[in-house]
Amino acid sequence: MSGQRLIIEMAQGVDLHGRDDTKAARRAVEQALQGASLPIFRTLDVERDTMRVVVHVGVPRPEAVDVAVIAGLLPYGSVEVVVEKGGLDVPVAGEVHVMAVAALEVFLPVR
């Protein structure tokens, strides 16, 4: 990985009724984004599009995740989405809730 990692933000997301790994992953990434504020760009006088974002997502069925949907959640920079086996299927009252976890890493070029 090139660049200097400056930020790591983590979160979880859940799909309660659809058993949809993409929906759970999307909610995890959205939650991580809500917790991230990046004033460093103005401080360093760096354009936001120079950042590289690596999104790691763990779900029970990695092959079921629409990577384009997840990448489309990130408004700036170049985005790489890595989906791997993880998260949980949680049986509740005859349904299965899908839990996903996400970690967002933000890298900036080394000057």
CSV table of N, CA, C and O in Angstrom, one decimal:
chain,number,residue,atom,x,y,z
A,1,MET,N,0.8,-1.2,0.0
A,1,MET,CA,0.0,0.0,0.0
A,1,MET,C,0.9,1.2,0.0
A,1,MET,O,1.8,1.4,0.8
A,2,SER,N,0.6,2.1,-0.9
A,2,SER,CA,1.4,3.4,-0.9
A,2,SER,C,0.7,4.5,-0.1
A,2,SER,O,-0.5,4.4,0.1
A,3,GLY,N,1.5,5.4,0.2
A,3,GLY,CA,0.9,6.6,1.0
A,3,GLY,C,1.1,6.4,2.5
A,3,GLY,O,1.5,5.3,3.0
A,4,GLN,N,0.7,7.4,3.2
A,4,GLN,CA,0.8,7.4,4.7
A,4,GLN,C,-0.7,7.3,5.2
A,4,GLN,O,-1.5,8.1,4.9
A,5,ARG,N,-0.9,6.2,6.0
A,5,ARG,CA,-2.2,6.0,6.6
A,5,ARG,C,-2.4,7.0,7.7
A,5,ARG,O,-1.6,7.1,8.6
A,6,LEU,N,-3.5,7.8,7.6
A,6,LEU,CA,-3.7,8.8,8.6
A,6,LEU,C,-5.0,8.6,9.4
A,6,LEU,O,-5.1,9.1,10.5
A,7,ILE,N,-5.9,7.8,8.9
A,7,ILE,CA,-7.2,7.6,9.6
A,7,ILE,C,-7.6,6.2,9.4
A,7,ILE,O,-7.5,5.6,8.4
A,8,ILE,N,-8.2,5.7,10.5
A,8,ILE,CA,-8.9,4.4,10.5
A,8,ILE,C,-10.2,4.6,11.3
A,8,ILE,O,-10.2,5.1,12.4
A,9,GLU,N,-11.3,4.3,10.6
A,9,GLU,CA,-12.6,4.4,11.3
A,9,GLU,C,-13.3,3.1,11.1
A,9,GLU,O,-13.3,2.5,10.1
A,10,MET,N,-14.0,2.6,12.2
A,10,MET,CA,-14.6,1.3,12.2
A,10,MET,C,-16.1,1.4,12.7
A,10,MET,O,-16.4,2.3,13.5
A,11,ALA,N,-16.9,0.5,12.2
A,11,ALA,CA,-18.3,0.5,12.6
A,11,ALA,C,-18.9,-0.9,12.2
A,11,ALA,O,-18.3,-1.7,11.5
A,12,GLN,N,-20.2,-1.0,12.6
A,12,GLN,CA,-21.0,-2.2,12.3
A,12,GLN,C,-22.3,-1.8,11.6
A,12,GLN,O,-22.8,-0.6,11.9
A,13,GLY,N,-22.9,-2.6,10.9
A,13,GLY,CA,-24.2,-2.4,10.3
A,13,GLY,C,-25.0,-3.7,10.3
A,13,GLY,O,-24.4,-4.8,10.2
A,14,VAL,N,-26.3,-3.6,10.3
A,14,VAL,CA,-27.2,-4.8,10.4
A,14,VAL,C,-28.3,-4.6,9.4
A,14,VAL,O,-28.9,-3.6,9.3
A,15,ASP,N,-28.6,-5.7,8.7
A,15,ASP,CA,-29.9,-5.8,8.0
A,15,ASP,C,-30.8,-6.7,8.8
A,15,ASP,O,-30.5,-7.9,9.0
A,16,LEU,N,-31.9,-6.2,9.3
A,16,LEU,CA,-32.8,-6.9,10.2
A,16,LEU,C,-33.7,-7.9,9.6
A,16,LEU,O,-34.1,-8.9,10.2
A,17,HIS,N,-34.1,-7.7,8.3
A,17,HIS,CA,-35.2,-8.5,7.8
A,17,HIS,C,-34.9,-9.1,6.4
A,17,HIS,O,-35.6,-10.0,6.0
A,18,GLY,N,-34.0,-8.6,5.7
A,18,GLY,CA,-33.8,-9.1,4.3
A,18,GLY,C,-32.7,-10.1,4.1
A,18,GLY,O,-32.6,-10.6,3.0
A,19,ARG,N,-31.9,-10.4,5.1
A,19,ARG,CA,-30.8,-11.3,5.0
A,19,ARG,C,-29.9,-10.8,3.8
A,19,ARG,O,-29.5,-11.6,2.9
A,20,ASP,N,-29.7,-9.5,3.7
A,20,ASP,CA,-29.0,-8.9,2.6
A,20,ASP,C,-27.6,-8.4,3.1
A,20,ASP,O,-27.5,-7.4,3.8
A,21,ASP,N,-26.5,-9.1,2.6
A,21,ASP,CA,-25.2,-8.8,3.1
A,21,ASP,C,-24.7,-7.4,2.5
A,21,ASP,O,-24.0,-6.7,3.2
A,22,THR,N,-25.2,-7.0,1.3
A,22,THR,CA,-24.8,-5.7,0.8
A,22,THR,C,-25.5,-4.6,1.7
A,22,THR,O,-24.8,-3.6,2.0
A,23,LYS,N,-26.7,-4.8,2.1
A,23,LYS,CA,-27.4,-3.8,2.9
A,23,LYS,C,-26.7,-3.6,4.2
A,23,LYS,O,-26.5,-2.5,4.7
A,24,ALA,N,-26.3,-4.7,4.9
A,24,ALA,CA,-25.6,-4.7,6.1
A,24,ALA,C,-24.3,-4.0,6.0
A,24,ALA,O,-23.9,-3.1,6.8
A,25,ALA,N,-23.5,-4.3,4.9
A,25,ALA,CA,-22.2,-3.7,4.6
A,25,ALA,C,-22.4,-2.2,4.4
A,25,ALA,O,-21.6,-1.4,4.9
A,26,ARG,N,-23.4,-1.8,3.6
A,26,ARG,CA,-23.6,-0.4,3.3
A,26,ARG,C,-23.9,0.3,4.6
A,26,ARG,O,-23.3,1.4,4.8
A,27,ARG,N,-24.7,-0.2,5.5
A,27,ARG,CA,-25.0,0.4,6.8
A,27,ARG,C,-23.7,0.5,7.6
A,27,ARG,O,-23.5,1.5,8.3
A,28,ALA,N,-22.9,-0.5,7.6
A,28,ALA,CA,-21.6,-0.4,8.4
A,28,ALA,C,-20.7,0.7,7.9
A,28,ALA,O,-20.2,1.5,8.6
A,29,VAL,N,-20.6,0.8,6.5
A,29,VAL,CA,-19.8,1.9,5.9
A,29,VAL,C,-20.4,3.2,6.2
A,29,VAL,O,-19.6,4.2,6.5
A,30,GLU,N,-21.7,3.4,6.1
A,30,GLU,CA,-22.3,4.7,6.3
A,30,GLU,C,-22.1,5.1,7.8
A,30,GLU,O,-21.8,6.3,8.1
A,31,GLN,N,-22.2,4.1,8.7
A,31,GLN,CA,-21.9,4.4,10.1
A,31,GLN,C,-20.5,4.9,10.3
A,31,GLN,O,-20.3,5.8,11.1
A,32,ALA,N,-19.6,4.2,9.7
A,32,ALA,CA,-18.2,4.7,9.8
A,32,ALA,C,-18.0,6.1,9.3
A,32,ALA,O,-17.3,6.9,9.8
A,33,LEU,N,-18.6,6.4,8.1
A,33,LEU,CA,-18.5,7.7,7.5
A,33,LEU,C,-19.1,8.8,8.4
A,33,LEU,O,-18.6,9.9,8.5
A,34,GLN,N,-20.1,8.4,9.1
A,34,GLN,CA,-20.8,9.4,10.0
A,34,GLN,C,-19.8,9.8,11.2
A,34,GLN,O,-19.9,10.9,11.7
A,35,GLY,N,-18.9,8.9,11.5
A,35,GLY,CA,-18.0,9.1,12.6
A,35,GLY,C,-16.7,9.8,12.2
A,35,GLY,O,-15.8,10.0,13.0
A,36,ALA,N,-16.6,10.0,10.9
A,36,ALA,CA,-15.3,10.5,10.4
A,36,ALA,C,-15.4,12.0,10.0
A,36,ALA,O,-16.3,12.3,9.2
A,37,SER,N,-14.6,12.8,10.5
A,37,SER,CA,-14.5,14.2,10.1
A,37,SER,C,-13.0,14.4,9.7
A,37,SER,O,-12.1,14.0,10.4
A,38,LEU,N,-12.8,15.0,8.5
A,38,LEU,CA,-11.4,15.0,8.0
A,38,LEU,C,-10.9,16.5,7.8
A,38,LEU,O,-10.7,16.9,6.6
A,39,PRO,N,-10.8,17.3,8.8
A,39,PRO,CA,-10.3,18.6,8.7
A,39,PRO,C,-8.8,18.7,8.3
A,39,PRO,O,-8.3,19.8,7.9
A,40,ILE,N,-8.2,17.6,8.2
A,40,ILE,CA,-6.7,17.5,7.9
A,40,ILE,C,-6.5,18.0,6.5
A,40,ILE,O,-5.4,18.6,6.2
A,41,PHE,N,-7.4,17.9,5.6
A,41,PHE,CA,-7.2,18.4,4.2
A,41,PHE,C,-7.0,19.9,4.2
A,41,PHE,O,-6.1,20.3,3.5
A,42,ARG,N,-7.8,20.6,4.9
A,42,ARG,CA,-7.6,22.1,4.9
A,42,ARG,C,-6.3,22.4,5.6
A,42,ARG,O,-5.6,23.3,5.2
A,43,THR,N,-6.0,21.7,6.7
A,43,THR,CA,-4.9,22.0,7.5
A,43,THR,C,-3.6,21.8,6.7
A,43,THR,O,-2.7,22.6,6.8
A,44,LEU,N,-3.5,20.7,5.9
A,44,LEU,CA,-2.4,20.4,5.1
A,44,LEU,C,-2.4,21.0,3.7
A,44,LEU,O,-1.5,20.9,2.9
A,45,ASP,N,-3.5,21.7,3.4
A,45,ASP,CA,-3.7,22.2,2.0
A,45,ASP,C,-3.6,21.1,1.0
A,45,ASP,O,-2.8,21.2,0.0
A,46,VAL,N,-4.3,20.1,1.2
A,46,VAL,CA,-4.3,18.9,0.3
A,46,VAL,C,-5.7,18.7,-0.3
A,46,VAL,O,-6.7,18.8,0.4
A,47,GLU,N,-5.8,18.4,-1.6
A,47,GLU,CA,-7.1,18.1,-2.2
A,47,GLU,C,-7.6,16.8,-1.7
A,47,GLU,O,-6.9,15.8,-1.6
A,48,ARG,N,-8.9,16.7,-1.5
A,48,ARG,CA,-9.5,15.5,-1.0
A,48,ARG,C,-9.4,14.3,-2.0
A,48,ARG,O,-9.3,13.2,-1.6
A,49,ASP,N,-9.3,14.7,-3.3
A,49,ASP,CA,-9.3,13.6,-4.3
A,49,ASP,C,-7.9,12.9,-4.4
A,49,ASP,O,-7.7,11.9,-5.0
A,50,THR,N,-6.9,13.5,-3.6
A,50,THR,CA,-5.6,12.8,-3.6
A,50,THR,C,-5.6,11.6,-2.6
A,50,THR,O,-4.6,10.9,-2.6
A,51,MET,N,-6.6,11.5,-1.8
A,51,MET,CA,-6.6,10.4,-0.8
A,51,MET,C,-7.0,9.1,-1.5
A,51,MET,O,-7.7,9.0,-2.5
A,52,ARG,N,-6.5,8.1,-0.8
A,52,ARG,CA,-6.8,6.7,-1.2
A,52,ARG,C,-7.6,6.1,0.0
A,52,ARG,O,-7.1,6.2,1.1
A,53,VAL,N,-8.7,5.5,-0.3
A,53,VAL,CA,-9.5,4.9,0.8
A,53,VAL,C,-9.7,3.4,0.5
A,53,VAL,O,-10.0,3.0,-0.6
A,54,VAL,N,-9.3,2.7,1.5
A,54,VAL,CA,-9.5,1.2,1.5
A,54,VAL,C,-10.6,0.9,2.5
A,54,VAL,O,-10.5,1.2,3.6
A,55,VAL,N,-11.6,0.3,1.9
A,55,VAL,CA,-12.8,-0.1,2.7
A,55,VAL,C,-12.7,-1.6,2.9
A,55,VAL,O,-12.8,-2.4,2.0
A,56,HIS,N,-12.6,-2.1,4.2
A,56,HIS,CA,-12.6,-3.5,4.5
A,56,HIS,C,-14.0,-3.8,5.1
A,56,HIS,O,-14.4,-3.1,6.0
A,57,VAL,N,-14.6,-4.8,4.5
A,57,VAL,CA,-15.9,-5.2,5.0
A,57,VAL,C,-15.9,-6.7,5.3
A,57,VAL,O,-15.4,-7.5,4.5
A,58,GLY,N,-16.5,-7.1,6.5
A,58,GLY,CA,-16.6,-8.5,6.8
A,58,GLY,C,-18.1,-8.8,6.9
A,58,GLY,O,-18.8,-8.2,7.6
A,59,VAL,N,-18.5,-9.8,6.1
A,59,VAL,CA,-19.9,-10.3,6.1
A,59,VAL,C,-19.9,-11.8,6.0
A,59,VAL,O,-18.9,-12.4,5.5
A,60,PRO,N,-21.0,-12.4,6.3
A,60,PRO,CA,-21.1,-13.9,6.2
A,60,PRO,C,-20.9,-14.4,4.8
A,60,PRO,O,-20.4,-15.5,4.6
A,61,ARG,N,-21.4,-13.7,3.8
A,61,ARG,CA,-21.3,-14.2,2.4
A,61,ARG,C,-20.7,-13.1,1.6
A,61,ARG,O,-21.3,-12.3,0.9
A,62,PRO,N,-19.3,-13.0,1.5
A,62,PRO,CA,-18.6,-12.0,0.8
A,62,PRO,C,-19.0,-11.9,-0.7
A,62,PRO,O,-19.1,-10.8,-1.2
A,63,GLU,N,-19.3,-13.0,-1.3
A,63,GLU,CA,-19.6,-13.1,-2.7
A,63,GLU,C,-21.0,-12.4,-3.0
A,63,GLU,O,-21.3,-12.0,-4.1
A,64,ALA,N,-21.8,-12.2,-2.0
A,64,ALA,CA,-23.1,-11.6,-2.1
A,64,ALA,C,-23.1,-10.0,-2.1
A,64,ALA,O,-24.1,-9.4,-2.3
A,65,VAL,N,-21.9,-9.5,-1.8
A,65,VAL,CA,-21.8,-8.0,-1.6
A,65,VAL,C,-21.6,-7.3,-3.0
A,65,VAL,O,-20.7,-7.7,-3.7
A,66,ASP,N,-22.4,-6.3,-3.3
A,66,ASP,CA,-22.2,-5.5,-4.5
A,66,ASP,C,-21.1,-4.5,-4.2
A,66,ASP,O,-21.4,-3.5,-3.6
A,67,VAL,N,-19.9,-4.7,-4.6
A,67,VAL,CA,-18.8,-3.9,-4.4
A,67,VAL,C,-19.0,-2.5,-4.9
A,67,VAL,O,-18.6,-1.5,-4.3
A,68,ALA,N,-19.6,-2.3,-6.1
A,68,ALA,CA,-19.9,-1.0,-6.7
A,68,ALA,C,-20.8,-0.2,-5.8
A,68,ALA,O,-20.6,1.0,-5.6
A,69,VAL,N,-21.7,-0.8,-5.1
A,69,VAL,CA,-22.6,-0.1,-4.2
A,69,VAL,C,-21.8,0.5,-3.0
A,69,VAL,O,-21.9,1.7,-2.6
A,70,ILE,N,-20.9,-0.3,-2.5
A,70,ILE,CA,-20.1,0.1,-1.3
A,70,ILE,C,-19.1,1.2,-1.8
A,70,ILE,O,-19.0,2.2,-1.1
A,71,ALA,N,-18.5,1.0,-2.9
A,71,ALA,CA,-17.5,2.0,-3.4
A,71,ALA,C,-18.2,3.4,-3.7
A,71,ALA,O,-17.7,4.4,-3.4
A,72,GLY,N,-19.5,3.3,-4.1
A,72,GLY,CA,-20.2,4.5,-4.4
A,72,GLY,C,-20.6,5.3,-3.2
A,72,GLY,O,-21.0,6.5,-3.3
A,73,LEU,N,-20.4,4.8,-2.0
A,73,LEU,CA,-20.7,5.6,-0.8
A,73,LEU,C,-19.6,6.6,-0.4
A,73,LEU,O,-19.8,7.5,0.3
A,74,LEU,N,-18.4,6.4,-1.0
A,74,LEU,CA,-17.3,7.3,-0.7
A,74,LEU,C,-17.3,8.4,-1.6
A,74,LEU,O,-17.1,8.2,-2.8
A,75,PRO,N,-17.3,9.7,-1.1
A,75,PRO,CA,-17.5,10.8,-2.0
A,75,PRO,C,-16.2,11.3,-2.6
A,75,PRO,O,-16.2,12.1,-3.6
A,76,TYR,N,-15.0,10.9,-2.1
A,76,TYR,CA,-13.8,11.5,-2.5
A,76,TYR,C,-12.7,10.4,-2.7
A,76,TYR,O,-12.8,9.4,-2.0
A,77,GLY,N,-11.7,10.7,-3.5
A,77,GLY,CA,-10.5,9.9,-3.6
A,77,GLY,C,-10.7,8.6,-4.4
A,77,GLY,O,-11.8,8.4,-5.0
A,78,SER,N,-9.6,7.9,-4.5
A,78,SER,CA,-9.7,6.6,-5.1
A,78,SER,C,-10.1,5.5,-4.1
A,78,SER,O,-9.6,5.6,-2.9
A,79,VAL,N,-11.0,4.6,-4.4
A,79,VAL,CA,-11.6,3.7,-3.5
A,79,VAL,C,-11.3,2.3,-3.9
A,79,VAL,O,-11.5,1.9,-5.0
A,80,GLU,N,-10.9,1.5,-2.9
A,80,GLU,CA,-10.7,0.1,-3.0
A,80,GLU,C,-11.6,-0.6,-2.0
A,80,GLU,O,-11.5,-0.2,-0.8
A,81,VAL,N,-12.4,-1.6,-2.4
A,81,VAL,CA,-13.2,-2.3,-1.4
A,81,VAL,C,-12.7,-3.7,-1.3
A,81,VAL,O,-12.6,-4.4,-2.4
A,82,VAL,N,-12.5,-4.1,-0.1
A,82,VAL,CA,-12.0,-5.5,0.2
A,82,VAL,C,-13.1,-6.2,1.0
A,82,VAL,O,-13.4,-5.7,2.1
A,83,VAL,N,-13.7,-7.2,0.5
A,83,VAL,CA,-14.8,-7.9,1.2
A,83,VAL,C,-14.3,-9.3,1.6
A,83,VAL,O,-13.7,-10.0,0.7
A,84,GLU,N,-14.5,-9.6,2.9
A,84,GLU,CA,-14.0,-10.9,3.3
A,84,GLU,C,-15.0,-11.6,4.3
A,84,GLU,O,-16.0,-10.9,4.7
A,85,LYS,N,-14.8,-12.8,4.5
A,85,LYS,CA,-15.7,-13.6,5.4
A,85,LYS,C,-15.6,-13.0,6.8
A,85,LYS,O,-14.5,-12.8,7.3
A,86,GLY,N,-16.7,-12.7,7.4
A,86,GLY,CA,-16.8,-12.2,8.8
A,86,GLY,C,-18.2,-11.9,9.1
A,86,GLY,O,-19.1,-12.4,8.6
A,87,GLY,N,-18.4,-10.9,10.0
A,87,GLY,CA,-19.7,-10.6,10.5
A,87,GLY,C,-20.4,-11.7,11.1
A,87,GLY,O,-19.8,-12.7,11.6
A,88,LEU,N,-21.7,-11.6,11.2
A,88,LEU,CA,-22.5,-12.7,11.8
A,88,LEU,C,-23.9,-12.8,11.2
A,88,LEU,O,-24.5,-11.8,10.7
A,89,ASP,N,-24.4,-14.0,11.1
A,89,ASP,CA,-25.8,-14.3,10.9
A,89,ASP,C,-26.4,-14.5,12.3
A,89,ASP,O,-25.9,-15.4,13.0
A,90,VAL,N,-27.4,-13.7,12.7
A,90,VAL,CA,-27.9,-13.8,14.1
A,90,VAL,C,-29.4,-14.3,14.0
A,90,VAL,O,-30.2,-13.5,13.5
A,91,PRO,N,-29.7,-15.5,14.3
A,91,PRO,CA,-31.1,-16.0,14.3
A,91,PRO,C,-31.9,-15.3,15.4
A,91,PRO,O,-31.5,-15.3,16.6
A,92,VAL,N,-33.0,-14.7,15.0
A,92,VAL,CA,-33.9,-14.1,15.9
A,92,VAL,C,-35.4,-14.3,15.5
A,92,VAL,O,-35.8,-13.9,14.5
A,93,ALA,N,-36.1,-15.0,16.4
A,93,ALA,CA,-37.5,-15.2,16.2
A,93,ALA,C,-37.9,-15.7,14.8
A,93,ALA,O,-38.8,-15.1,14.1
A,94,GLY,N,-37.2,-16.7,14.3
A,94,GLY,CA,-37.5,-17.3,13.0
A,94,GLY,C,-36.9,-16.5,11.8
A,94,GLY,O,-37.1,-16.9,10.6
A,95,GLU,N,-36.2,-15.4,12.0
A,95,GLU,CA,-35.5,-14.6,11.0
A,95,GLU,C,-34.0,-14.7,11.2
A,95,GLU,O,-33.6,-15.2,12.3
A,96,VAL,N,-33.3,-14.2,10.2
A,96,VAL,CA,-31.8,-14.1,10.4
A,96,VAL,C,-31.4,-12.7,10.2
A,96,VAL,O,-31.7,-12.1,9.1
A,97,HIS,N,-30.8,-12.0,11.2
A,97,HIS,CA,-30.3,-10.7,11.0
A,97,HIS,C,-28.8,-10.8,10.6
A,97,HIS,O,-28.1,-11.6,11.1
A,98,VAL,N,-28.4,-10.0,9.6
A,98,VAL,CA,-27.1,-10.1,9.1
A,98,VAL,C,-26.3,-8.9,9.7
A,98,VAL,O,-26.7,-7.7,9.5
A,99,MET,N,-25.2,-9.2,10.3
A,99,MET,CA,-24.3,-8.1,10.9
A,99,MET,C,-23.1,-8.1,10.0
A,99,MET,O,-22.4,-9.1,9.8
A,100,ALA,N,-22.7,-6.9,9.6
A,100,ALA,CA,-21.4,-6.6,8.9
A,100,ALA,C,-20.6,-5.7,9.7
A,100,ALA,O,-21.1,-4.9,10.5
A,101,VAL,N,-19.3,-5.8,9.6
A,101,VAL,CA,-18.3,-4.9,10.2
A,101,VAL,C,-17.5,-4.2,9.0
A,101,VAL,O,-17.3,-4.8,8.0
A,102,ALA,N,-17.1,-3.0,9.3
A,102,ALA,CA,-16.4,-2.2,8.3
A,102,ALA,C,-15.3,-1.4,8.9
A,102,ALA,O,-15.4,-1.0,10.1
A,103,ALA,N,-14.2,-1.4,8.2
A,103,ALA,CA,-13.0,-0.5,8.6
A,103,ALA,C,-12.6,0.3,7.4
A,103,ALA,O,-12.4,-0.2,6.3
A,104,LEU,N,-12.6,1.6,7.6
A,104,LEU,CA,-12.1,2.5,6.5
A,104,LEU,C,-10.8,3.0,6.8
A,104,LEU,O,-10.5,3.6,7.9
A,105,GLU,N,-9.8,2.9,5.9
A,105,GLU,CA,-8.5,3.4,6.0
A,105,GLU,C,-8.3,4.5,5.0
A,105,GLU,O,-8.6,4.3,3.8
A,106,VAL,N,-7.8,5.7,5.4
A,106,VAL,CA,-7.5,6.8,4.5
A,106,VAL,C,-6.0,7.0,4.5
A,106,VAL,O,-5.3,7.1,5.5
A,107,PHE,N,-5.5,7.0,3.2
A,107,PHE,CA,-4.1,7.2,3.0
A,107,PHE,C,-3.9,8.5,2.2
A,107,PHE,O,-4.7,8.8,1.3
A,108,LEU,N,-2.9,9.2,2.5
A,108,LEU,CA,-2.5,10.4,1.7
A,108,LEU,C,-1.1,10.2,1.2
A,108,LEU,O,-0.2,9.5,1.8
A,109,PRO,N,-0.8,10.8,0.0
A,109,PRO,CA,0.6,10.6,-0.6
A,109,PRO,C,1.6,11.2,0.4
A,109,PRO,O,1.3,12.2,1.0
A,110,VAL,N,2.7,10.6,0.4
A,110,VAL,CA,3.8,11.1,1.2
A,110,VAL,C,4.5,12.2,0.4
A,110,VAL,O,4.8,12.1,-0.8
A,111,ARG,N,4.7,13.4,1.1
A,111,ARG,CA,5.3,14.5,0.4
A,111,ARG,C,6.8,14.6,0.6
A,111,ARG,O,7.3,14.3,1.6
